mmCIF file of C-alpha atoms and ligand atoms in Angstrom:
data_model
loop_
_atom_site.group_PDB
_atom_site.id
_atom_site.type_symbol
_atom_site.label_atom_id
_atom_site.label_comp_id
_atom_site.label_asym_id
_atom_site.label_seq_id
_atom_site.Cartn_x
_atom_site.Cartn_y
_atom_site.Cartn_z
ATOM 1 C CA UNK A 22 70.920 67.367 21.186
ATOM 2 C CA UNK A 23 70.429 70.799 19.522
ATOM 3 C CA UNK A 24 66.416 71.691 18.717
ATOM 4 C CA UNK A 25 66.112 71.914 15.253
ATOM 5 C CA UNK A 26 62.505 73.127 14.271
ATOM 6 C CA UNK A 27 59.875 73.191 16.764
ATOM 7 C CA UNK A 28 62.241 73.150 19.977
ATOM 8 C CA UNK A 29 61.603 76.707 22.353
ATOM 9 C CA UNK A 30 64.019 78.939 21.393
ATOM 10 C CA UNK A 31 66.439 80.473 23.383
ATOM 11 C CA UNK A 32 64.547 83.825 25.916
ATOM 12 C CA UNK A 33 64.643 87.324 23.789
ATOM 13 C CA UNK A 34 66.921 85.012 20.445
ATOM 14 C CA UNK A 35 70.423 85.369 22.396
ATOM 15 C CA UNK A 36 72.778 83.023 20.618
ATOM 16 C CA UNK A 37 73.551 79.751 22.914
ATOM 17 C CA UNK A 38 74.716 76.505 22.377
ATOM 18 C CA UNK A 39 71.615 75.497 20.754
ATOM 19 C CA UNK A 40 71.242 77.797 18.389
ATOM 20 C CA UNK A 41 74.954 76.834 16.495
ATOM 21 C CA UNK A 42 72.225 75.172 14.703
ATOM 22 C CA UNK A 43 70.173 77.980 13.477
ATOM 23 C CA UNK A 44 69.004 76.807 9.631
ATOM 24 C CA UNK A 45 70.238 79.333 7.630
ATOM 25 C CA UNK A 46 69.096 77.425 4.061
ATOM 26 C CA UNK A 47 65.977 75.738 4.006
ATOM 27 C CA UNK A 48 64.595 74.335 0.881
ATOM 28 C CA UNK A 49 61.229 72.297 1.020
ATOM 29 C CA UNK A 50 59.020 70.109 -1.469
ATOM 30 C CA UNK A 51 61.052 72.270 -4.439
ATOM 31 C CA UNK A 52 60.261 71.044 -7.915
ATOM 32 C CA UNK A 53 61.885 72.767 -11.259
ATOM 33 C CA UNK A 54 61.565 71.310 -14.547
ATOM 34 C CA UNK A 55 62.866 72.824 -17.836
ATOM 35 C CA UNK A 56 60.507 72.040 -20.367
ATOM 36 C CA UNK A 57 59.566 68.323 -20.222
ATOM 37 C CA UNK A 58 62.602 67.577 -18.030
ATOM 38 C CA UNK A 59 61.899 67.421 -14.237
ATOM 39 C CA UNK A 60 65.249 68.495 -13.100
ATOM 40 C CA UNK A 61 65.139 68.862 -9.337
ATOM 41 C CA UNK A 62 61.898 66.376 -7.755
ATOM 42 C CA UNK A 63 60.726 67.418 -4.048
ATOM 43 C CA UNK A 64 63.989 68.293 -3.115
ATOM 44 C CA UNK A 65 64.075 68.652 0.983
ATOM 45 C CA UNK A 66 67.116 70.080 2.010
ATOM 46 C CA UNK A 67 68.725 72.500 5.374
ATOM 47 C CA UNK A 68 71.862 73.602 5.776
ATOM 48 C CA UNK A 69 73.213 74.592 9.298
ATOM 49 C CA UNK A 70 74.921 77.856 10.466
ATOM 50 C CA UNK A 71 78.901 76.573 10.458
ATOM 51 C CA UNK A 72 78.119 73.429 8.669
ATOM 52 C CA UNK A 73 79.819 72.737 5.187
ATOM 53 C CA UNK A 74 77.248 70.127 2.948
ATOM 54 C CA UNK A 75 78.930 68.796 -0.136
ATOM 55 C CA UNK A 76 76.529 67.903 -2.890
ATOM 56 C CA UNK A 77 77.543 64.557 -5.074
ATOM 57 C CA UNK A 78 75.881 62.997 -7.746
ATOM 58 C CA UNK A 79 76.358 62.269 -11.594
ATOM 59 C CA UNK A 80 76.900 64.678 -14.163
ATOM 60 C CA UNK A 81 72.944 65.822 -14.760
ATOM 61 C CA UNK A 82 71.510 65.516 -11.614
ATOM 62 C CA UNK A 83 70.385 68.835 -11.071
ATOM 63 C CA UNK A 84 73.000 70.074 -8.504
ATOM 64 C CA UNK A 85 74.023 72.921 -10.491
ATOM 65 C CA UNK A 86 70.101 74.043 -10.353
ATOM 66 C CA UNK A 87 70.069 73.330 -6.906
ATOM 67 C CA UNK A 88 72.847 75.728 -6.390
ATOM 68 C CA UNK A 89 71.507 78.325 -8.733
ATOM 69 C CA UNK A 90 67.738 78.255 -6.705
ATOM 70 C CA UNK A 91 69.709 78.890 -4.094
ATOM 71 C CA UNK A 92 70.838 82.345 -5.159
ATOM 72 C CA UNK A 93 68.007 83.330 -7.205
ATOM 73 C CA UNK A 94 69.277 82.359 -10.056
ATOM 74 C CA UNK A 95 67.205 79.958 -11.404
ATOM 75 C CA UNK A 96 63.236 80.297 -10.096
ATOM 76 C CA UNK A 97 61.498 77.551 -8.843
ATOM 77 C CA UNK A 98 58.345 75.747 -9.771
ATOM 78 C CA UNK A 99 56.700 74.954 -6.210
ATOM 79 C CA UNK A 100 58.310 74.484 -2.821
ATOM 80 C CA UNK A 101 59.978 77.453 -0.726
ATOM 81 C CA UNK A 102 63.417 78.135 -0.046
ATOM 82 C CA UNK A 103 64.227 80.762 2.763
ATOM 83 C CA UNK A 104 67.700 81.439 3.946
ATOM 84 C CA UNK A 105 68.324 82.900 7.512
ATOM 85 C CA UNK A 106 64.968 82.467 8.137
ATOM 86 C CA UNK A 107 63.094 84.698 5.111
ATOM 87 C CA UNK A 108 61.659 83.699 1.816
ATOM 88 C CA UNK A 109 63.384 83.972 -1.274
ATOM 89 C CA UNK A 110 63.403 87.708 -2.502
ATOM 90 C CA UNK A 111 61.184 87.854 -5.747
ATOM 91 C CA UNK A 112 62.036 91.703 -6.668
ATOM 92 C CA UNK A 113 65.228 92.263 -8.331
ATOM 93 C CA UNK A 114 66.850 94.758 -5.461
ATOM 94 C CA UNK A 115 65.982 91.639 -2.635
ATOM 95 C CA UNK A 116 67.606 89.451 -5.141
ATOM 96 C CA UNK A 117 70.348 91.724 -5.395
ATOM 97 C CA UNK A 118 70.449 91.918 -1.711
ATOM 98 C CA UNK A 119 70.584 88.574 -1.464
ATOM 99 C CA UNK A 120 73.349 87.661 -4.143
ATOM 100 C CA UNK A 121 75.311 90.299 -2.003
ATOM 101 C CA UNK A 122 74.863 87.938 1.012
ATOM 102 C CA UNK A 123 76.207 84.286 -0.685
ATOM 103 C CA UNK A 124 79.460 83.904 -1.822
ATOM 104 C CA UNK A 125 79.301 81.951 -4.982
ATOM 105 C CA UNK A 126 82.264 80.425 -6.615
ATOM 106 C CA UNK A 127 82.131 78.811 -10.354
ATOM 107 C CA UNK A 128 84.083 75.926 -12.563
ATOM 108 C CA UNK A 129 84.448 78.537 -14.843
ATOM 109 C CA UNK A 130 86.428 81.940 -14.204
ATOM 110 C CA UNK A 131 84.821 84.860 -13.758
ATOM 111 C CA UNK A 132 87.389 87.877 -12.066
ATOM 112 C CA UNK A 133 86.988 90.879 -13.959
ATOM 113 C CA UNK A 134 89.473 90.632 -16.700
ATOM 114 C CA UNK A 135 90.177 94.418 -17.173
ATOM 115 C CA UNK A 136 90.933 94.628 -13.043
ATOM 116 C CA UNK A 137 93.731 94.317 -11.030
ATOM 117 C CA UNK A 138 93.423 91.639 -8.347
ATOM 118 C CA UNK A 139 93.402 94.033 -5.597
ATOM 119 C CA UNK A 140 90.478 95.779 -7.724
ATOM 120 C CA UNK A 141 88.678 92.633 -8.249
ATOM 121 C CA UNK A 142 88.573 92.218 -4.459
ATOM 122 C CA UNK A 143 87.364 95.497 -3.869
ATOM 123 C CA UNK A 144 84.833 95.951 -6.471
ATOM 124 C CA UNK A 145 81.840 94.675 -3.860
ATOM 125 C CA UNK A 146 82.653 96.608 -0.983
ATOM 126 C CA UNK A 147 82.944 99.568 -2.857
ATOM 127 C CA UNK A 148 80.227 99.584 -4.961
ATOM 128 C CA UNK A 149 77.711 97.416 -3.448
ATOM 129 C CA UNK A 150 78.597 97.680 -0.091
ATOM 130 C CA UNK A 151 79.691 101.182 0.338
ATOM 131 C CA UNK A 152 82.450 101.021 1.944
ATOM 132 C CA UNK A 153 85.501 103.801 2.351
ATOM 133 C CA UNK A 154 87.919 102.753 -0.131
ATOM 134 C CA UNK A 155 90.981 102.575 2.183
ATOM 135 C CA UNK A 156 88.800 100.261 4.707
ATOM 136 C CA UNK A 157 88.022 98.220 1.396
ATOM 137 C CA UNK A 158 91.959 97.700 0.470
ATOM 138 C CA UNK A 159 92.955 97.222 3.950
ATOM 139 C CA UNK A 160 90.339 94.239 4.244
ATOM 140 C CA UNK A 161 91.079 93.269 0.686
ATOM 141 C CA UNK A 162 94.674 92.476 1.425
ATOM 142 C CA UNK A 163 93.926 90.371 4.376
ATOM 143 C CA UNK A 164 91.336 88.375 2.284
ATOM 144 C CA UNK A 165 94.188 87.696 -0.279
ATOM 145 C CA UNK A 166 96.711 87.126 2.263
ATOM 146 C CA UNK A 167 94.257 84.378 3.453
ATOM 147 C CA UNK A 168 94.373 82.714 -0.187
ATOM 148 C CA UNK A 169 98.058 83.299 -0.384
ATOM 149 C CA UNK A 170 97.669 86.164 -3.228
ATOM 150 C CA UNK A 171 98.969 88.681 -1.700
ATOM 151 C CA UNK A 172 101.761 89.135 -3.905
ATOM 152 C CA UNK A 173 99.839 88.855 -6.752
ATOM 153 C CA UNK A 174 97.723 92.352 -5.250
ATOM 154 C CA UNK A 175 98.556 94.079 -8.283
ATOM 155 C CA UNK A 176 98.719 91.120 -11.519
ATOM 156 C CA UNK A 177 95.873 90.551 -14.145
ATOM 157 C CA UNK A 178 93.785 87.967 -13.777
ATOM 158 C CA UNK A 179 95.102 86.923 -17.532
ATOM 159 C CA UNK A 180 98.641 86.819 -15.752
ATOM 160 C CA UNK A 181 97.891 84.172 -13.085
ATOM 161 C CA UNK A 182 97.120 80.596 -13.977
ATOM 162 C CA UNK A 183 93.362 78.876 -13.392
ATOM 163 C CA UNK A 184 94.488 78.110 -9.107
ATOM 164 C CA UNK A 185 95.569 81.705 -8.635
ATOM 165 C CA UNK A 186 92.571 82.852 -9.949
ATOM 166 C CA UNK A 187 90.266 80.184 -7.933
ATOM 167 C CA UNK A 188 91.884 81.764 -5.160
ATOM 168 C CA UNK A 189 91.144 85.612 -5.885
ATOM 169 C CA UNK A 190 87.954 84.485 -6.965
ATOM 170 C CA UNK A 191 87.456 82.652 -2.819
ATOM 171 C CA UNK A 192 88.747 86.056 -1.701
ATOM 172 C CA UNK A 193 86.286 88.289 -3.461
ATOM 173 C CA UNK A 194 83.314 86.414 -2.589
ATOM 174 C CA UNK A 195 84.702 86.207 1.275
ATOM 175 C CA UNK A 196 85.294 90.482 1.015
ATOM 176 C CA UNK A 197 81.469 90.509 0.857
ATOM 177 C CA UNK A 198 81.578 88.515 4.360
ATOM 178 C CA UNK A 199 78.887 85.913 2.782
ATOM 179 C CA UNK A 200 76.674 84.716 5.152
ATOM 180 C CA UNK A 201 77.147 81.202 2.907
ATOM 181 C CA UNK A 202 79.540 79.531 0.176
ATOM 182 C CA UNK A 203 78.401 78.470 -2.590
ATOM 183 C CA UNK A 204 80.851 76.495 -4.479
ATOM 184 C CA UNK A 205 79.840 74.817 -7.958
ATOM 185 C CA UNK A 206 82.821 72.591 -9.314
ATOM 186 C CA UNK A 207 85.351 74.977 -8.560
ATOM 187 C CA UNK A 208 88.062 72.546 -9.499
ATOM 188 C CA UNK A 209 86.884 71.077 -12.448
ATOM 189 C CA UNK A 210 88.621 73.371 -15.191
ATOM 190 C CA UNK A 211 92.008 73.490 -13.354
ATOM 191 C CA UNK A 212 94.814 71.651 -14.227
ATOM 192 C CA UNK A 213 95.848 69.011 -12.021
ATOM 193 C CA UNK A 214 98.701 69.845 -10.086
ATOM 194 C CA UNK A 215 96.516 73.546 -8.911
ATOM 195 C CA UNK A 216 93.451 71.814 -7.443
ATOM 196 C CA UNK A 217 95.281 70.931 -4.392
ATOM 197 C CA UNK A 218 95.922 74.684 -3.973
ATOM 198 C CA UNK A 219 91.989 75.701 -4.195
ATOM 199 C CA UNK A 220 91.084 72.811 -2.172
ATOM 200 C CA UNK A 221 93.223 73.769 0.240
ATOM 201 C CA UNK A 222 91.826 77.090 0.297
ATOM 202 C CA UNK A 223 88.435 76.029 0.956
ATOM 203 C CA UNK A 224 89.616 73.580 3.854
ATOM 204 C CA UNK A 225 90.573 76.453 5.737
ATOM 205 C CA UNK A 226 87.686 78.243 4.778
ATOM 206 C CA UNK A 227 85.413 75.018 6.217
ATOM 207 C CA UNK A 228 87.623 75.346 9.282
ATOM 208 C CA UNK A 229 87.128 78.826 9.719
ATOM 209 C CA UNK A 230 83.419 77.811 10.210
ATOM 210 C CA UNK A 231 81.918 79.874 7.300
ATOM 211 C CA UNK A 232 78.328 77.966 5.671
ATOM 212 C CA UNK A 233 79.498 76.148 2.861
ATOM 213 C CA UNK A 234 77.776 74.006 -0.017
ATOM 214 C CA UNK A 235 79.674 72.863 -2.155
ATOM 215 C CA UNK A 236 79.156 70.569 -5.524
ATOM 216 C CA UNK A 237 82.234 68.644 -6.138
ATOM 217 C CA UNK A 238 83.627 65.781 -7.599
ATOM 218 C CA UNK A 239 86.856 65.710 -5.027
ATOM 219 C CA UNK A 240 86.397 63.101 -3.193
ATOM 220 C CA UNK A 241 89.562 63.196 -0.847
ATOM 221 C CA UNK A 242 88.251 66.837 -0.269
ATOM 222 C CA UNK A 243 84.467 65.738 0.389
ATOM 223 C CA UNK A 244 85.692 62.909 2.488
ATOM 224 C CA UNK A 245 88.062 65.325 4.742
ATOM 225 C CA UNK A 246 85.794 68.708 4.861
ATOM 226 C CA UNK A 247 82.279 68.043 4.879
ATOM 227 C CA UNK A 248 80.148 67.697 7.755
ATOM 228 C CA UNK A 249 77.330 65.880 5.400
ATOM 229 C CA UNK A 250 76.977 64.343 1.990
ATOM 230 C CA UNK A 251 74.218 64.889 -0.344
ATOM 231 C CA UNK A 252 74.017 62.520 -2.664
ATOM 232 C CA UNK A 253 71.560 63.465 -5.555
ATOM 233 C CA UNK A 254 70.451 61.697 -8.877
ATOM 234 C CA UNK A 255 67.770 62.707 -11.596
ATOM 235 C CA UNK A 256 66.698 65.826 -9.634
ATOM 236 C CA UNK A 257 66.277 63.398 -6.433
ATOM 237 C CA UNK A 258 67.865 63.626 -3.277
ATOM 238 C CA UNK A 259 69.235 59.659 -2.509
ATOM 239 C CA UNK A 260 71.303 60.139 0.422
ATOM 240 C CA UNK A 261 71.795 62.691 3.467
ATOM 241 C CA UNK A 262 74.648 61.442 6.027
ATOM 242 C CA UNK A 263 77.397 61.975 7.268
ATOM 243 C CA UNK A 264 80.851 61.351 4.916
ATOM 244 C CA UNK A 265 81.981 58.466 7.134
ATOM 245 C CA UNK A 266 78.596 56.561 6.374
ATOM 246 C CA UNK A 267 78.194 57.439 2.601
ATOM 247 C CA UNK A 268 81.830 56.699 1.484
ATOM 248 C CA UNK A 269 82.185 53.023 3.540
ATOM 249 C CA UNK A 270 78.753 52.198 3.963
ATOM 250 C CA UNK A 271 75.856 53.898 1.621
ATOM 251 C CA UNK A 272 72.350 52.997 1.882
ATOM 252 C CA UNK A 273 71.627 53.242 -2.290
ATOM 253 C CA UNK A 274 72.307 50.852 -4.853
ATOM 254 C CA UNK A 275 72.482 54.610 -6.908
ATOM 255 C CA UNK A 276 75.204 55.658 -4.659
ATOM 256 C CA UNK A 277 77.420 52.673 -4.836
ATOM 257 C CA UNK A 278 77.424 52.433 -8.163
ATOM 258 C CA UNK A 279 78.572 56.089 -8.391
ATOM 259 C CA UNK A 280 81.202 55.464 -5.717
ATOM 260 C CA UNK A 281 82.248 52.660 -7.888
ATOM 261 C CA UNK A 282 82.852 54.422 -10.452
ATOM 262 C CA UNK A 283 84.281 57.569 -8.980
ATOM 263 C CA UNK A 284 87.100 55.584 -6.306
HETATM 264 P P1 ADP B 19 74.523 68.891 -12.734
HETATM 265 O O1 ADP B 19 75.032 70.189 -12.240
HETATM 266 O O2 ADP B 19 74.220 67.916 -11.629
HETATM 267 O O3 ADP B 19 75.398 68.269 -13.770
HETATM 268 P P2 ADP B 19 72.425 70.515 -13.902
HETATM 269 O O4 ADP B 19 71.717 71.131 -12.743
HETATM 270 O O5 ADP B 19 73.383 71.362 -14.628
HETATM 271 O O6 ADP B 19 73.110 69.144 -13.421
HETATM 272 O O7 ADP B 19 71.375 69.989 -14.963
HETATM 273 C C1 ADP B 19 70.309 69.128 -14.645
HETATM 274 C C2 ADP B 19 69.525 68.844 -15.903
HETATM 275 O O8 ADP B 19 68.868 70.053 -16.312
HETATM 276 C C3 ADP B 19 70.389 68.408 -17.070
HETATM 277 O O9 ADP B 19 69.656 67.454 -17.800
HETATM 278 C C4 ADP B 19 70.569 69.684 -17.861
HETATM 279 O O10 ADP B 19 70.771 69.398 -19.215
HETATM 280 C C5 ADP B 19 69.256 70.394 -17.631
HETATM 281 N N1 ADP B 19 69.376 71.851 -17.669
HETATM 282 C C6 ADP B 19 70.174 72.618 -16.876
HETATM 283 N N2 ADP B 19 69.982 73.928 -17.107
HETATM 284 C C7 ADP B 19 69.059 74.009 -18.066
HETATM 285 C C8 ADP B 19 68.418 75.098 -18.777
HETATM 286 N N3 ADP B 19 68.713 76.364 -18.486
HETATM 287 N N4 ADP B 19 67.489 74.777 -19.706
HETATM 288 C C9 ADP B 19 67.171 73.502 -19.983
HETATM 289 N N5 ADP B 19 67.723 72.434 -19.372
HETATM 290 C C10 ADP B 19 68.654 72.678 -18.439
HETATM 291 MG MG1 MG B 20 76.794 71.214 -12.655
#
C-alpha cells in the first residue's frame, strides 16, 4: 500500500510508484471563525497528487472557506495548511506565487469582460508567467480546443452563454498548468441544459489526472469523478470515503439526511 507520512521515502526523491501519493494539500487542526461564528472546526484534511476530492455538505458549512484557505484567500485562525510540501505563503508576492499555482474556478463568472477569449486565456502566461506571446497563443488554443472553444477564440465573453464561459474560464486556469483545481460550485448559476457541458469538461480534466477539489452539489458528477467524498457540516468534517461508501452506505445520521434530501 503506498506510505503516506512517515514511510522512507524513495533514495535521492525519484518519483516511483509510491510516491503517486505525494500530499500535495495538507490542512491540519484548522479553525476560522468570523466573528462569533466558528465556521470551519479542526478541519483535518490531504489531498493526493492525481486524486480529485469532492467536498459535499449543506449550504453554510464552511466549504467555500475551506476552499478560499486553500488559496490564501481567507487566513486562518490556528492549524497549518502546506501544499506540495511548504507552508502557506504569508507575504503577498508568495501568495501571489501561490494563486499562480491553483487553478480556481467560481459559481460566479469572472473572464475578463473587455477580452477576447483567446486574450482571456493568455492573460496569465503573459503577464504572470512571462511567457513569449506566440508560445502563449499556441498553448492557449490547445487549452480551448480541450474545452471545445476553439471556435469561440475570438467572441466576448458577453457573447457566449454561462457553459461557454465555464469552459474558457477551465481553460484559463489550466494555461497556468495549476498544480491543483479548485472548483467552488461551478455549476450552480448555469442554466440547466449547460451543466452537462462543464461537467463534462471537468470529467476529462479528473481523467487527465490533474489535483482536483471540487465543492459541488452534482451528484451524478460526484458519484462518477471523485476518488473521495468529503462530507462537511457546521465547519466539521463528518465523512471521508470513498463515493461508493458515502452514496449507498454513509456512516452519519448528518449525511443521510442530506442524501435524503439531495437524491
Ligand atoms: P458554504 O460554502 O458551505 O455554503 P461558506 O464557507 O460560504 O459555506 O460559509 C460558512 C459560514 O460562514 C456561513 O454561515 C457564512 O454565512 C459565513 N461566512 C462566510 N464568509 C463570511 C465572511 N466573509 N464574513 C462573515 N461570515 C462569513
Ligand atoms: Mg459556498
Amino acid at each position: 500500500s503506498p506510505q503516506v507520512g512517515g514511510g522512507p521515502r524513495a533514495s535521492g526523491g525519484t518519483l516511483t510508484a509510491t510516491s503517486a501519493a505525494r500530499p500535495l494539500v495538507v490542512l491540519e487542526h484548522v479553525d476560522k471563525h468570523f466573528g462569533d461564528l466558528h465556521v470551519l472546526k479542526d478541519v483535518d484534511l490531504t489531498i493526493h497528487a492525481g486524486e480529485v476530492v469532492v467536498l459535499l455538505g449543506p449550504s453554510g458549512a464552511g466549504k467555500s472557506t475551506l476552499c478560499h484557505t486553500v488559496n490564501g484567500l481567507t487566513p486562518i485562525d490556528s492549524g497549518s495548511i502546506t501544499i506540495d510540501g511548504r507552508p502557506l505563503p504569508t507575504t503577498d508576492r508568495g501568495l501571489a506565487d501561490l494563486r499562480a499555482d491553483l487553478g480556481m474556478v467560481f459559481q460566479s463568472f469572472n473572464l475578463f469582460a473587455d477580452m477576447t477569449v483567446l486574450e482571456n486565456v493568455m492573460y496569465g502566461p503573459v503577464k504572470v508567467r512571462r511567457r513569449p506571446r506566440a508560445e502563449a497563443e499556441e498553448q492557449a488554443r490547445h487549452r480551448l480546443a480541450r474545452v471545445g472553444m476553439l471556435d469561440h477564440a475570438d467572441a466576448m465573453p458577453a457573447q457566449l452563454s454561462g457553459g461557454q464561459q465555464q469552459r474558457v474560464a477551465i481553460a484559463r486556469a489550466l494555461a497556468m498548468d495549476p498544480k491543483i483545481m479548485l472548483f467552488d460550485e461551478p455549476t450552480s448559476a448555469l442554466d440547466p441544459e449547460m451543466i452537462s457541458e462543464v461537467l463534462d469538461a471537468m470529467t476529462d480534466l479528473a481523467e487527465s489526472g490533474m489535483t482536483m477539489l471540487v465543492v459541488t452539489h452534482e451528484m451524478g458528477f460526484a458519484r462518477r469523478a471523485a476518488d473521495r467524498i468529503v462530507f462537511m457540516v457546521d465547519g466539521a468534517i463528518v465523512e471521508d470515503t470513498d463515493p461508493e461508501t458515502f452514496f449507498t452506505n454513509p456512516r452519519s445520521e448528518r449525511a443521510k439526511e442530506f442524501l435524503g434530501k439531495i437524491l
